[in-house]
CSV table of C-alpha atoms (C1' of nucleotides) in Angstrom, one decimal:
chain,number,residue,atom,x,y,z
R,1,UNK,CA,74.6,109.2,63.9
R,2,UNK,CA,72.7,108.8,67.0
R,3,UNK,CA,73.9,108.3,70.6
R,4,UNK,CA,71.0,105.6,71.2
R,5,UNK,CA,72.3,102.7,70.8
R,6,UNK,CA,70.7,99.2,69.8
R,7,UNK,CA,70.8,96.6,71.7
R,8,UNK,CA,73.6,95.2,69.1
R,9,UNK,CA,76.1,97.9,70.0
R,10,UNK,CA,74.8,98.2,73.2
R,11,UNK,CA,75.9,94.3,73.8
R,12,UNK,CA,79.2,95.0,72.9
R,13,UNK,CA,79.5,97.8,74.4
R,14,UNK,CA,79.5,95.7,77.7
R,15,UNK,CA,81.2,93.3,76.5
R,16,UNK,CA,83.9,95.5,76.3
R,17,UNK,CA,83.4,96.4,79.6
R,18,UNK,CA,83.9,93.3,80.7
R,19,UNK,CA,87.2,93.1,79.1
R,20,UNK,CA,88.5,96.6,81.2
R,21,UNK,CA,87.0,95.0,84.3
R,22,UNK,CA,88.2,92.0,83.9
R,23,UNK,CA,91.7,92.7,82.3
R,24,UNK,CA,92.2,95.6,85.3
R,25,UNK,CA,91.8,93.4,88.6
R,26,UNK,CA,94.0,90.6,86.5
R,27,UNK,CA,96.5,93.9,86.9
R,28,UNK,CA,95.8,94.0,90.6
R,29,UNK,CA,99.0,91.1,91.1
R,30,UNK,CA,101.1,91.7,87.5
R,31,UNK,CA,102.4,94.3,84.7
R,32,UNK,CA,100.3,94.5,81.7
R,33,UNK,CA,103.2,93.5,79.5
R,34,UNK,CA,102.5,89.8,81.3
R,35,UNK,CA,99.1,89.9,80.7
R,36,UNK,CA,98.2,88.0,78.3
R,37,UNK,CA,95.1,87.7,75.8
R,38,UNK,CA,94.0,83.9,76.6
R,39,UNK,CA,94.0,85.1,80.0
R,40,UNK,CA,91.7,88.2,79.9
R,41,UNK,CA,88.9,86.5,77.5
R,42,UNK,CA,88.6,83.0,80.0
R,43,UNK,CA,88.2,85.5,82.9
R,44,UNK,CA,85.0,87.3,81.4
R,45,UNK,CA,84.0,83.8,80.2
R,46,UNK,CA,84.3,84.4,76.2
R,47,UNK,CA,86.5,82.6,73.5
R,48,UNK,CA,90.1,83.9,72.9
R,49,UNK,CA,89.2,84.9,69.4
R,50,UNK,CA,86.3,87.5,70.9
R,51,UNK,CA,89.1,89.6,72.2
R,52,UNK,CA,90.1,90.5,68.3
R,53,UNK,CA,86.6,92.0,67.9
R,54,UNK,CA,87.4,94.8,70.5
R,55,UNK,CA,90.9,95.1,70.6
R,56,UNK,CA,94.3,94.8,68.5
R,57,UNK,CA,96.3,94.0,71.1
R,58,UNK,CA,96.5,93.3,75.1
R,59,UNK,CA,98.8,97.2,74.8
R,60,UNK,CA,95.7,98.5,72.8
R,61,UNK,CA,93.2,97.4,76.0
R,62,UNK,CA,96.0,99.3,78.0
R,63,UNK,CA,95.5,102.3,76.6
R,64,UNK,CA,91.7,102.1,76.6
R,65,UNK,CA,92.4,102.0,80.5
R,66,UNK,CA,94.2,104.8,80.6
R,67,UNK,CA,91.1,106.8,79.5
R,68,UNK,CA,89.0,104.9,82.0
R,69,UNK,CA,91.7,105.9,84.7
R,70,UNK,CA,92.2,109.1,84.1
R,71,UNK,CA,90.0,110.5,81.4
R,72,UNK,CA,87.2,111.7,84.2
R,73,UNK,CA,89.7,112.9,87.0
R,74,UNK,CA,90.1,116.1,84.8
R,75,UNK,CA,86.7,118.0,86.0
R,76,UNK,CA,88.0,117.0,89.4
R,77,UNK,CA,91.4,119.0,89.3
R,78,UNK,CA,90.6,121.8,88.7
R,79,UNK,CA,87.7,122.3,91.1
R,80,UNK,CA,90.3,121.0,93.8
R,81,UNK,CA,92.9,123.2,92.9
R,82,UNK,CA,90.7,126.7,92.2
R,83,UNK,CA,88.6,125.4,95.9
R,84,UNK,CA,87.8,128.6,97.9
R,85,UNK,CA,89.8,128.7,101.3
R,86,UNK,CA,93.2,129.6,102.0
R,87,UNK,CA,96.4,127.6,101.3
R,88,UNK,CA,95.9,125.0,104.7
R,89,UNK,CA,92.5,124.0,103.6
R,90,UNK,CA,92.9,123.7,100.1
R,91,UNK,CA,95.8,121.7,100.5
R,92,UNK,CA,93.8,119.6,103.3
R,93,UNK,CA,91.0,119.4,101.0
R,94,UNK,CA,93.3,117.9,97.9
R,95,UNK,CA,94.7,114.8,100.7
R,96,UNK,CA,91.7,114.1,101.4
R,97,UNK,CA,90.2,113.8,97.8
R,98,UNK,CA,92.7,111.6,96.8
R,99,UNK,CA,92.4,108.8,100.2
R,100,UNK,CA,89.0,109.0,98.9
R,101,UNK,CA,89.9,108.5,95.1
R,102,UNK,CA,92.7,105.6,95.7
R,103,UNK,CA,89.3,104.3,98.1
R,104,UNK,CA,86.8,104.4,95.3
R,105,UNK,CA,89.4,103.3,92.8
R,106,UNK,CA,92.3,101.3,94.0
R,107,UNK,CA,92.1,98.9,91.0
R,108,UNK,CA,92.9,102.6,88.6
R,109,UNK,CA,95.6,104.1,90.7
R,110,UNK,CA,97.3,100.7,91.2
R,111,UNK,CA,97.4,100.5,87.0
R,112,UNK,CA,98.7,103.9,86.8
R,113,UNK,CA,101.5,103.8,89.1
R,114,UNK,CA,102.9,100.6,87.5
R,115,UNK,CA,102.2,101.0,83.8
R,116,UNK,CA,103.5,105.1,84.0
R,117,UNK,CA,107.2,103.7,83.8
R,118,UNK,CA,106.1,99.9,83.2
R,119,UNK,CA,107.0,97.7,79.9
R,120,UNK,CA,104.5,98.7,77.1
R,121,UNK,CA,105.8,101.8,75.4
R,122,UNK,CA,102.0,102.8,73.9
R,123,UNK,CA,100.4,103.1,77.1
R,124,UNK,CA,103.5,104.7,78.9
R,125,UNK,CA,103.3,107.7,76.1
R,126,UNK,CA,99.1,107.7,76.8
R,127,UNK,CA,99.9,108.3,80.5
R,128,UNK,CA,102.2,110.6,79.9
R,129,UNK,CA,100.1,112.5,77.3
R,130,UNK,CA,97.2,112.4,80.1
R,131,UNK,CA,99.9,113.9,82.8
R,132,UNK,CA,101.1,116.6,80.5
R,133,UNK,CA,97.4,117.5,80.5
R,134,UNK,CA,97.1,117.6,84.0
R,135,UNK,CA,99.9,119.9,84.0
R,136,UNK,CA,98.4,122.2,81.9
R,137,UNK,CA,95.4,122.5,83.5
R,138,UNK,CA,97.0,122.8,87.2
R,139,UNK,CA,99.1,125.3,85.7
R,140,UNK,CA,95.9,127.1,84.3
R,141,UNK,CA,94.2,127.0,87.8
R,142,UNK,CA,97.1,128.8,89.2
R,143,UNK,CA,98.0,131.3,87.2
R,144,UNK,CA,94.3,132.8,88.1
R,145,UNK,CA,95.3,132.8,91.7
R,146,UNK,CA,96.7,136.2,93.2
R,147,UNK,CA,99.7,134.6,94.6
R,148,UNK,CA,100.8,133.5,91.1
R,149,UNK,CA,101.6,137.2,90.1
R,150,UNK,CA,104.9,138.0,88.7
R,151,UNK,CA,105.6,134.3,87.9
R,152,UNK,CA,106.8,133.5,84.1
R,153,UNK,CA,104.7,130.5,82.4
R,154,UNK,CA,107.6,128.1,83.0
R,155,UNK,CA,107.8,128.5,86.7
R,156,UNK,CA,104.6,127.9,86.6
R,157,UNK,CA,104.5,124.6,85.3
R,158,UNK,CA,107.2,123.7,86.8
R,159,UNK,CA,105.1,124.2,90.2
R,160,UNK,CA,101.9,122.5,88.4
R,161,UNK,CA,104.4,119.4,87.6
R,162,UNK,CA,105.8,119.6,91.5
R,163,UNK,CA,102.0,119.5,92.5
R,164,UNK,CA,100.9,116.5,89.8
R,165,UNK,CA,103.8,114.2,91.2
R,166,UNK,CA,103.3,114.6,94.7
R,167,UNK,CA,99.7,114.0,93.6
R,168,UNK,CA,100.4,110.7,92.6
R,169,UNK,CA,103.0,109.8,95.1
R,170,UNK,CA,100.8,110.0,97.8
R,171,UNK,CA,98.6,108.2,95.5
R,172,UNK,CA,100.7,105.4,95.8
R,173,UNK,CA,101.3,106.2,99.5
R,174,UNK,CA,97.5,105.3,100.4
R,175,UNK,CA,97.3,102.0,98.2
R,176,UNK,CA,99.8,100.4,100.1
R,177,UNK,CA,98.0,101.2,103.3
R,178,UNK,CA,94.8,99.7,101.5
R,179,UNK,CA,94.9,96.5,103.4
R,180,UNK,CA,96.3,98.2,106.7
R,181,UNK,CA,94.6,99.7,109.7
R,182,UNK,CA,92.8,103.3,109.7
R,183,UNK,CA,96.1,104.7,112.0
R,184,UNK,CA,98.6,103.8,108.5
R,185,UNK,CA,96.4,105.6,106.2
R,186,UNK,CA,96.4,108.7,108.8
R,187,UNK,CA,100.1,109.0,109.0
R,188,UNK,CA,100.0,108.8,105.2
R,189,UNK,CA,97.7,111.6,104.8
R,190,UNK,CA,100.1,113.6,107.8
R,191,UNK,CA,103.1,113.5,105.6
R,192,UNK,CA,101.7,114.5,102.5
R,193,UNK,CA,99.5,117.4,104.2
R,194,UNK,CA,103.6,118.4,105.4
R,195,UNK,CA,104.9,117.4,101.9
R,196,UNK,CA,102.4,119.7,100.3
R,197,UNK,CA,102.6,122.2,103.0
R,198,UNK,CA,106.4,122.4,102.1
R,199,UNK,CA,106.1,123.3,98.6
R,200,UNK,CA,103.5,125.8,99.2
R,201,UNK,CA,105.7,127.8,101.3
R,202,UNK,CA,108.2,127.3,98.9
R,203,UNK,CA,106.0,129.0,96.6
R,204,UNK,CA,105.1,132.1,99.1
R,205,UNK,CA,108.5,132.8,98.7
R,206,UNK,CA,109.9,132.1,95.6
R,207,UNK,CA,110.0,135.8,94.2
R,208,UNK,CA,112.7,137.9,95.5
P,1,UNK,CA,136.3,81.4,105.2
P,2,UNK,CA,138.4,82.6,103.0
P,3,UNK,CA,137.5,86.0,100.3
P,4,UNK,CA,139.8,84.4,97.7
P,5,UNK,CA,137.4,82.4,95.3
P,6,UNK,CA,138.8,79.3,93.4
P,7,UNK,CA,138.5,79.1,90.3
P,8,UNK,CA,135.3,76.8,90.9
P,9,UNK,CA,133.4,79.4,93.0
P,10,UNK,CA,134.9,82.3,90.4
P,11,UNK,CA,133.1,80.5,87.1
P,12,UNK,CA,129.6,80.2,88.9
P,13,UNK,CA,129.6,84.4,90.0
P,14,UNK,CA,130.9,84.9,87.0
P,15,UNK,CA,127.7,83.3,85.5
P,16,UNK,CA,125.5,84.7,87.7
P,17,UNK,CA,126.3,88.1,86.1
P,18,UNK,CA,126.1,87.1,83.1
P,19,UNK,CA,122.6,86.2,84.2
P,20,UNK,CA,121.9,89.8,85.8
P,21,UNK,CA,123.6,91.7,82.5
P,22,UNK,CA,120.9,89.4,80.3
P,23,UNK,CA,118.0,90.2,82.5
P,24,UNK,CA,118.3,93.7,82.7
P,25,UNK,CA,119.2,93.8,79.2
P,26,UNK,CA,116.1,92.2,78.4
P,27,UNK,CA,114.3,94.1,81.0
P,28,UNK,CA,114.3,97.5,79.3
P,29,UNK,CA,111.4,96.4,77.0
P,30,UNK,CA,109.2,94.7,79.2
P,31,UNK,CA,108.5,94.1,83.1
P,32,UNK,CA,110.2,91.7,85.4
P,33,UNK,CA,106.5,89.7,85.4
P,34,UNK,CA,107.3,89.2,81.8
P,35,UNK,CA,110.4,87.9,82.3
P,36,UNK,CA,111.0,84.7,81.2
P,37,UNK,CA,113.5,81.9,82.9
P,38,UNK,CA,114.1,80.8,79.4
P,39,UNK,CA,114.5,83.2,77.8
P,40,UNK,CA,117.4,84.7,80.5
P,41,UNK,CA,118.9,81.2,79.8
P,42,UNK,CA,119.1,82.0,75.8
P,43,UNK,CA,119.7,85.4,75.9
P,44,UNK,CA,123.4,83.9,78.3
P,45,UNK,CA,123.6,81.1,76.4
P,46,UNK,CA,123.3,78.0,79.0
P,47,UNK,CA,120.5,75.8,79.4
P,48,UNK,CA,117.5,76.9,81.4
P,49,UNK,CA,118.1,74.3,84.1
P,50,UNK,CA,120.9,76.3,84.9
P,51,UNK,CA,119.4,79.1,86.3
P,52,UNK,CA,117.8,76.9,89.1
P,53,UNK,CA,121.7,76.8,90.4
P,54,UNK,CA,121.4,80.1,90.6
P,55,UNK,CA,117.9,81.5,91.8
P,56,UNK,CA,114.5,80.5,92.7
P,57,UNK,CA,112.8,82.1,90.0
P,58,UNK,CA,112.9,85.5,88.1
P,59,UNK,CA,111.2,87.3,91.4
P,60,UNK,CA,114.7,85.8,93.3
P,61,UNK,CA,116.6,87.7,89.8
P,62,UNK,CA,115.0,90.3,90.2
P,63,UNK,CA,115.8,91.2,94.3
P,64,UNK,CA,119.2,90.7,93.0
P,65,UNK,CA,119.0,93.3,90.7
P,66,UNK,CA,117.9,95.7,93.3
P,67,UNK,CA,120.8,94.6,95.2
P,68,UNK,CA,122.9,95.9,91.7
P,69,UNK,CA,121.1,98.8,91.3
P,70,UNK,CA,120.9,100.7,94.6
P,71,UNK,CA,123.2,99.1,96.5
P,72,UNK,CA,126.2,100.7,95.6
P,73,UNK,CA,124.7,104.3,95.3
P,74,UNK,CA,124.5,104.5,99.6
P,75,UNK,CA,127.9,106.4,99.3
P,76,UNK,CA,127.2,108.8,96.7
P,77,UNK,CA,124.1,109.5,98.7
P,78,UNK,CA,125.7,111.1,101.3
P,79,UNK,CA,128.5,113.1,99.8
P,80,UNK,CA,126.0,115.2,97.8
P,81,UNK,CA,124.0,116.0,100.8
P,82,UNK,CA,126.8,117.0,103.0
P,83,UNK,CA,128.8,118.3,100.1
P,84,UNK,CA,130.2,122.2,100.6
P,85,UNK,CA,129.0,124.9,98.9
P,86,UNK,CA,125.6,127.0,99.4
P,87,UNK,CA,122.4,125.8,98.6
P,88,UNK,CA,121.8,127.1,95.1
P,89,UNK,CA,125.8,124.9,94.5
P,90,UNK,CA,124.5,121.8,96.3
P,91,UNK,CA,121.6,121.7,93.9
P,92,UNK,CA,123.4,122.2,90.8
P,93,UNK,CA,125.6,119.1,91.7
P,94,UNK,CA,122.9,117.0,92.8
P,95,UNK,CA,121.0,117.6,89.2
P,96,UNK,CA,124.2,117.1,87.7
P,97,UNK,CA,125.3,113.8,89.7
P,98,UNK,CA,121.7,112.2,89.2
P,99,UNK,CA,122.5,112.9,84.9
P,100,UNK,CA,125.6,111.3,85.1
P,101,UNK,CA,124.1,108.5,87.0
P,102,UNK,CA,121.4,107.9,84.2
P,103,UNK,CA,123.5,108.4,81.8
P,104,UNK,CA,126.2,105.5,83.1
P,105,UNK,CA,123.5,103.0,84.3
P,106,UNK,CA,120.6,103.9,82.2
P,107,UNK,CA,119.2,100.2,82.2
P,108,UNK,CA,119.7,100.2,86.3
P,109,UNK,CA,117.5,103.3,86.9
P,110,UNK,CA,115.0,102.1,84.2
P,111,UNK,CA,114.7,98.6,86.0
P,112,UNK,CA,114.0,100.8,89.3
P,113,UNK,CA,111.4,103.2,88.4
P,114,UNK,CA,109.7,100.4,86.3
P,115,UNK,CA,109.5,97.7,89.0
P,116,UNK,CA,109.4,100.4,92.2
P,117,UNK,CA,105.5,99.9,91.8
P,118,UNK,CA,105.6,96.7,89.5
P,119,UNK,CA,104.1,93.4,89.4
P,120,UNK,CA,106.2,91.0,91.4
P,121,UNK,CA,106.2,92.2,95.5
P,122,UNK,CA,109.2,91.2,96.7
P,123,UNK,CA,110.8,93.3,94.1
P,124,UNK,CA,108.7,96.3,95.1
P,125,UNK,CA,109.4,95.5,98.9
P,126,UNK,CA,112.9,95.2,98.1
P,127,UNK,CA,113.0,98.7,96.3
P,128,UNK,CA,111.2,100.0,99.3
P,129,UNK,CA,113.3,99.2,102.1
P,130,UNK,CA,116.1,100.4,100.1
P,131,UNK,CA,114.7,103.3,99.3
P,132,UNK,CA,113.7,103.6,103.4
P,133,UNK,CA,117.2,104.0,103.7
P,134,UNK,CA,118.1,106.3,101.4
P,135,UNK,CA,115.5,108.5,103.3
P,136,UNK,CA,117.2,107.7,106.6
P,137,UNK,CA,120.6,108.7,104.8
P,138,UNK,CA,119.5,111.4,103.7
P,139,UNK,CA,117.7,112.8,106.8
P,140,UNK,CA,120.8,112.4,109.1
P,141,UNK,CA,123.4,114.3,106.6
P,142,UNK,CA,120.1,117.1,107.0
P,143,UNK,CA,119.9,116.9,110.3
P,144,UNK,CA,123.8,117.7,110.8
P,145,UNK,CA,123.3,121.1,108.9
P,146,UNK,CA,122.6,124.2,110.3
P,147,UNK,CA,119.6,125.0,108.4
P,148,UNK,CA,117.7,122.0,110.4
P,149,UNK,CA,118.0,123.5,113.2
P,150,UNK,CA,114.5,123.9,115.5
P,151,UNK,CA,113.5,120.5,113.8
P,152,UNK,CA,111.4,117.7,114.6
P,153,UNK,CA,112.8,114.1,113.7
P,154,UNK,CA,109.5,113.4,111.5
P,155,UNK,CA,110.0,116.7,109.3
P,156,UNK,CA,113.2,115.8,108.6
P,157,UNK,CA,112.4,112.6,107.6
P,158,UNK,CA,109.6,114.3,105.8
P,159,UNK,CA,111.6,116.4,104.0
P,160,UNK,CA,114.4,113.5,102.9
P,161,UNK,CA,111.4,111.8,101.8
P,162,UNK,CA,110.9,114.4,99.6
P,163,UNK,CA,114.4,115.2,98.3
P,164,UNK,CA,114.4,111.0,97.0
P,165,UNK,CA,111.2,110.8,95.7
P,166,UNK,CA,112.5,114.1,93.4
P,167,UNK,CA,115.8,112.5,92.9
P,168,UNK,CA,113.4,109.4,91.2
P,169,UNK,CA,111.5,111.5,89.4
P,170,UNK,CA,114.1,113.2,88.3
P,171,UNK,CA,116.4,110.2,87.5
P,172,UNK,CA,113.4,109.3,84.9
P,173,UNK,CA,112.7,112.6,83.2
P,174,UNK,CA,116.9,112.3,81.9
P,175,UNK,CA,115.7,108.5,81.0
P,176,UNK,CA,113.1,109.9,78.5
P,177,UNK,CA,115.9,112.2,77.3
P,178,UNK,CA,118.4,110.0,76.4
P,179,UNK,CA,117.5,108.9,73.0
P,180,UNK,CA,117.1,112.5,72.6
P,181,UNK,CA,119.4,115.7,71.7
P,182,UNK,CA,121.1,117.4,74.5
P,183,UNK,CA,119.1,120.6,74.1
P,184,UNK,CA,116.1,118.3,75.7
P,185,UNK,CA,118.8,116.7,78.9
P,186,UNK,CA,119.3,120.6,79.3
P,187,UNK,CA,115.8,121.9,79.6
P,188,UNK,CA,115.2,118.9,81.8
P,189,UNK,CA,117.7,119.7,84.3
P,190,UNK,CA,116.4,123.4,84.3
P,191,UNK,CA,113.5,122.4,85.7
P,192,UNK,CA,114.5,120.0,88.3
P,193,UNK,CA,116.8,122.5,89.1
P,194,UNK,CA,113.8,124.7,89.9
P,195,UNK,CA,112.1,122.2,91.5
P,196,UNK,CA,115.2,121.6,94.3
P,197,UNK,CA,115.6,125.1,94.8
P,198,UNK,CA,111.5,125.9,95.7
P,199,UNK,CA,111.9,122.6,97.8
P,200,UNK,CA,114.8,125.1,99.5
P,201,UNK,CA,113.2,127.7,100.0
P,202,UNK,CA,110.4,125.7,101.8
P,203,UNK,CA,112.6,124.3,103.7
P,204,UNK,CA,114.0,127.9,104.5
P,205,UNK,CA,110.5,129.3,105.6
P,206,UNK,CA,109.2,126.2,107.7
P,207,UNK,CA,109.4,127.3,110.8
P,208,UNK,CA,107.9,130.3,111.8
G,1,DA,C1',60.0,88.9,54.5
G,2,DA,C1',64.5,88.4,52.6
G,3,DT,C1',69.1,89.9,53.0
G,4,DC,C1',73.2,91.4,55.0
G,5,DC,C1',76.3,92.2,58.8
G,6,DC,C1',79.1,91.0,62.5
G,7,DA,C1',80.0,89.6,67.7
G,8,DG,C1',81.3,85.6,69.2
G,9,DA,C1',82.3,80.2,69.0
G,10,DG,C1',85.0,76.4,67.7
G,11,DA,C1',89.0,73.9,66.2
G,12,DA,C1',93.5,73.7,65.0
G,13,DC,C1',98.5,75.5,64.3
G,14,DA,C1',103.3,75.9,65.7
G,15,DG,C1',105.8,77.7,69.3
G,16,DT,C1',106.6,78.7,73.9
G,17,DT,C1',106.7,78.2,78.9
G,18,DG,C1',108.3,76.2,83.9
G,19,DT,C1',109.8,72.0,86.1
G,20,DT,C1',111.3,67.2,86.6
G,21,DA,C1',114.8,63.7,86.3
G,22,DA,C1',119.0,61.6,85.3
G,23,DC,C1',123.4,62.6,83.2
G,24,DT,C1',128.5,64.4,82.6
G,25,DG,C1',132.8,66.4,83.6
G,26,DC,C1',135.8,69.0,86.3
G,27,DA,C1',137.6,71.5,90.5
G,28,DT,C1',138.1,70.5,95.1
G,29,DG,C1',139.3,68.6,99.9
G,30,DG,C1',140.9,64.5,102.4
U,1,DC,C1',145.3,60.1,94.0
U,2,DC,C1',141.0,59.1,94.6
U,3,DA,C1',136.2,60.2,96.1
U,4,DT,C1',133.0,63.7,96.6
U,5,DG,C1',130.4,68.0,95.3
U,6,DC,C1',128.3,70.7,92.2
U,7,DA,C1',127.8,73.9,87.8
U,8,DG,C1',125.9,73.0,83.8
U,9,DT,C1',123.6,69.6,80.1
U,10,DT,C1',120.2,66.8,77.8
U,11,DA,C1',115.7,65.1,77.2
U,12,DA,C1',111.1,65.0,78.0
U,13,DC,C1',106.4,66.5,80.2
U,14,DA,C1',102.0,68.8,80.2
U,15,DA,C1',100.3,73.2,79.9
U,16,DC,C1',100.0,77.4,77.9
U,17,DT,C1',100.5,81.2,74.4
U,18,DG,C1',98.9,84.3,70.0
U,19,DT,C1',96.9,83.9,65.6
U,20,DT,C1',94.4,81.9,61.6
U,21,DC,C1',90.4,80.1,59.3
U,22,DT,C1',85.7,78.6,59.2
U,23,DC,C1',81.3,78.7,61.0
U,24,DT,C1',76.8,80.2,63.4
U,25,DG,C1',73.0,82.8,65.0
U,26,DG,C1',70.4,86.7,65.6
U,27,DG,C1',70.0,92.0,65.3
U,28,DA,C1',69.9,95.5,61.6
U,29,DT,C1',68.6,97.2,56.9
U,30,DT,C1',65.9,97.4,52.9
DNA sequence: AATCCCAGAGAACAGTTGTTAACTGCATGG
DNA sequence: CCATGCAGTTAACAACTGTTCTCTGGGATT
C-alpha cells in the first residue's frame, strides 16, 4: 500500500474535509448532539446520502474531530512544558502559546470545551482518551525535571492533570474574549500567568 | 401581593416543574440545543402548546434550570469556606460536600458542566454570572481569614476563581464515577484532595 | 479496450419538528 | 352569581429529519 494517492481517493479525501470544515463552524452556534446530517451535507453543497460514504453517523464525524482538534497539539506539549528557562518564563511562554492556539483555532477549542462534557457519549470518551494522553505525557515531561525529585508517580499526575485543566480553562478564557478588545484578552492572560504561578509554588513546596 | 398561591396559581408551578424534572431528565443524554419543545411536552404528558404558557422556548427552560441548579447552592458556598478546622480539615469536607452534592443532584451538576460551555448563550451567560458569584462568595469568606492577609483584591479573586473552577472539575470527575464501584469515587476524591491541598500550599507561599 | 468499483445524485418514505389559531372548562374577583 | 382570565386542548400547517433503494458517471484494474 502506497501513500500516493490517486486522484479517486484523493477526491474523497477532500471531500471529507469538507465535511470537518463544514460540520465544525456549524458547531461554532450549537452542540453536536443538534447537529444534524441534512444540515452538514447542504452546507458543503452535496446530497444527504454522500454523508453515508464517509461517515456512520453525525457522533462518528465527532470523533474524527476530535483527532483533528487535538491529535497534532501532542508534539506541542511537551516542547512547552520541557522549554529551557526557569519556572516564570516557562509558565509565560505556555499563556502565551495557547492566546496563540485559541487564535489560530478558535473553531477547535470552541468544539472541545463543549463536546468534553456535551451530549454524545462516543466523542466525550475520545476526548477524554485524548486528555488522559496529555496527562501522561505532561506527567513524562516532569518527572525529567530536577524539581520533580522525591515525588511518587501519582503526585505526579495528579500535578500533570492540575496543569492539563488549567490548560484548557484558560483555553476557554481567551475564546470568550475573541470578539473583545486587545485589553480583555490581556487580563485573561494576567490571571492565568497568577493561576499558573499559584500551582507552581504550590509545587516548590509540596515535599516536607 | 400575597405569598399564599390559590389553587389556580399552585396547578400551573406545579406544572412548570414537572416541565423542569422532564427536561433535565431528558437532558442527561443530549444537549439543551437538542432539546425538543415536544418532546418536553410528551415526556410531562400535556400538549406542546402548553409549554408556550410557560416559557419562550427551550433556551427560556433552560435559564430556569440554572436558576434550579445553582441557585440554591449560594449557602453551602459559604459555610465550607469559613467552616472551622485547619486547612488539611476544610479540604477534606469540601471534597466530601462536593460528593454528596453529585451524588444527590447528579442530573443538576451534569446539566451544568454540559451547558457551562454549550450551544445555546443565554444558558452559558446564565451559568457565568452565577458562577461570577460564586467567585465573589468565595473571595470574601477568603479575604476574612488570616491566611489572606498582605493580599491584593485581584489575587483573591484569582485564587476563588481557582478554588470553583476545581470544585467543577471536581463535581464531574464523581459524575463519571457514579455508575461505577466505590473504590473508583474513592481514588477520585484522593486526588482532588491532592489537588486542594497543593492549591494550599500555593496559597501559603505567595507572598514573599 | 473491456470490466469493475464506488463516490455521489436523485427520489421517495414515514416520522418529527415549531408555531398558529380557535376552543374548552374551571378558578377567580367584582 | 355572573363575567372575566387563563392553563391546557385540539387540529392543522409547512418544513424538516434520517434512512432506504436505485441509478449514474468516471477513475481504477486487468
Amino acid at each position: 500500500m502506497s501513500h500516493i494517492l490517486g486522484s479517486r481517493q484523493a477526491q474523497k479525501q477532500k471531500t471529507r474535509q469538507a465535511f470537518l470544515d463544514a460540520a465544525l463552524e456549524l458547531l461554532e452556534e450549537q452542540s453536536l448532539s443538534s447537529l444534524g446530517l441534512r444540515e452538514v451535507t447542504r452546507a458543503v453543497g452535496v446530497a444527504p446520502t454522500a454523508f453515508y460514504r464517509h461517515f456512520h453517523s453525525t457522533a462518528d464525524l465527532g470523533v474524527a474531530l476530535v483527532e483533528e482538534a487535538l491529535g497534532s497539539l501532542h508534539a506541542m506539549i511537551g516542547t512547552t512544558v520541557s522549554a529551557a528557562g526557569d519556572s516564570e518564563q516557562r509558565i509565560t511562554r505556555a499563556v502565551d502559546l495557547i492566546a496563540r492556539h485559541v487564535e489560530a483555532y478558535p473553531a477547535h477549542v470552541r468544539f472541545i470545551a463543549r463536546e468534553r462534557h456535551g451530549g454524545v457519549q462516543p466523542v466525550r470518551e475520545a476526548i477524554g482518551a485524548q486528555l488522559a494522553r496529555f496527562a501522561e505525557e505532561v506527567k513524562a515531561e516532569l518527572a525529567k525535571q530536577p524539581e520533580s525529585e522525591g515525588w511518587g508517580d501519582d503526585d505526579l499526575l495528579m500535578l500533570a492533570g492540575l496543569y492539563v485543566d488549567q490548560m484548557l480553562v484558560t483555553g476557554s478564557l481567551f475564546l470568550e474574549t475573541l470578539e473583545g478588545d486587545e485589553e480583555e484578552r490581556e487580563r485573561v492572560a494576567r490571571v492565568a500567568t497568577r493561576r499558573m504561578r499559584l500551582i507552581s509554588i504550590g509545587r516548590r513546596h509540596w515535599l516536607g
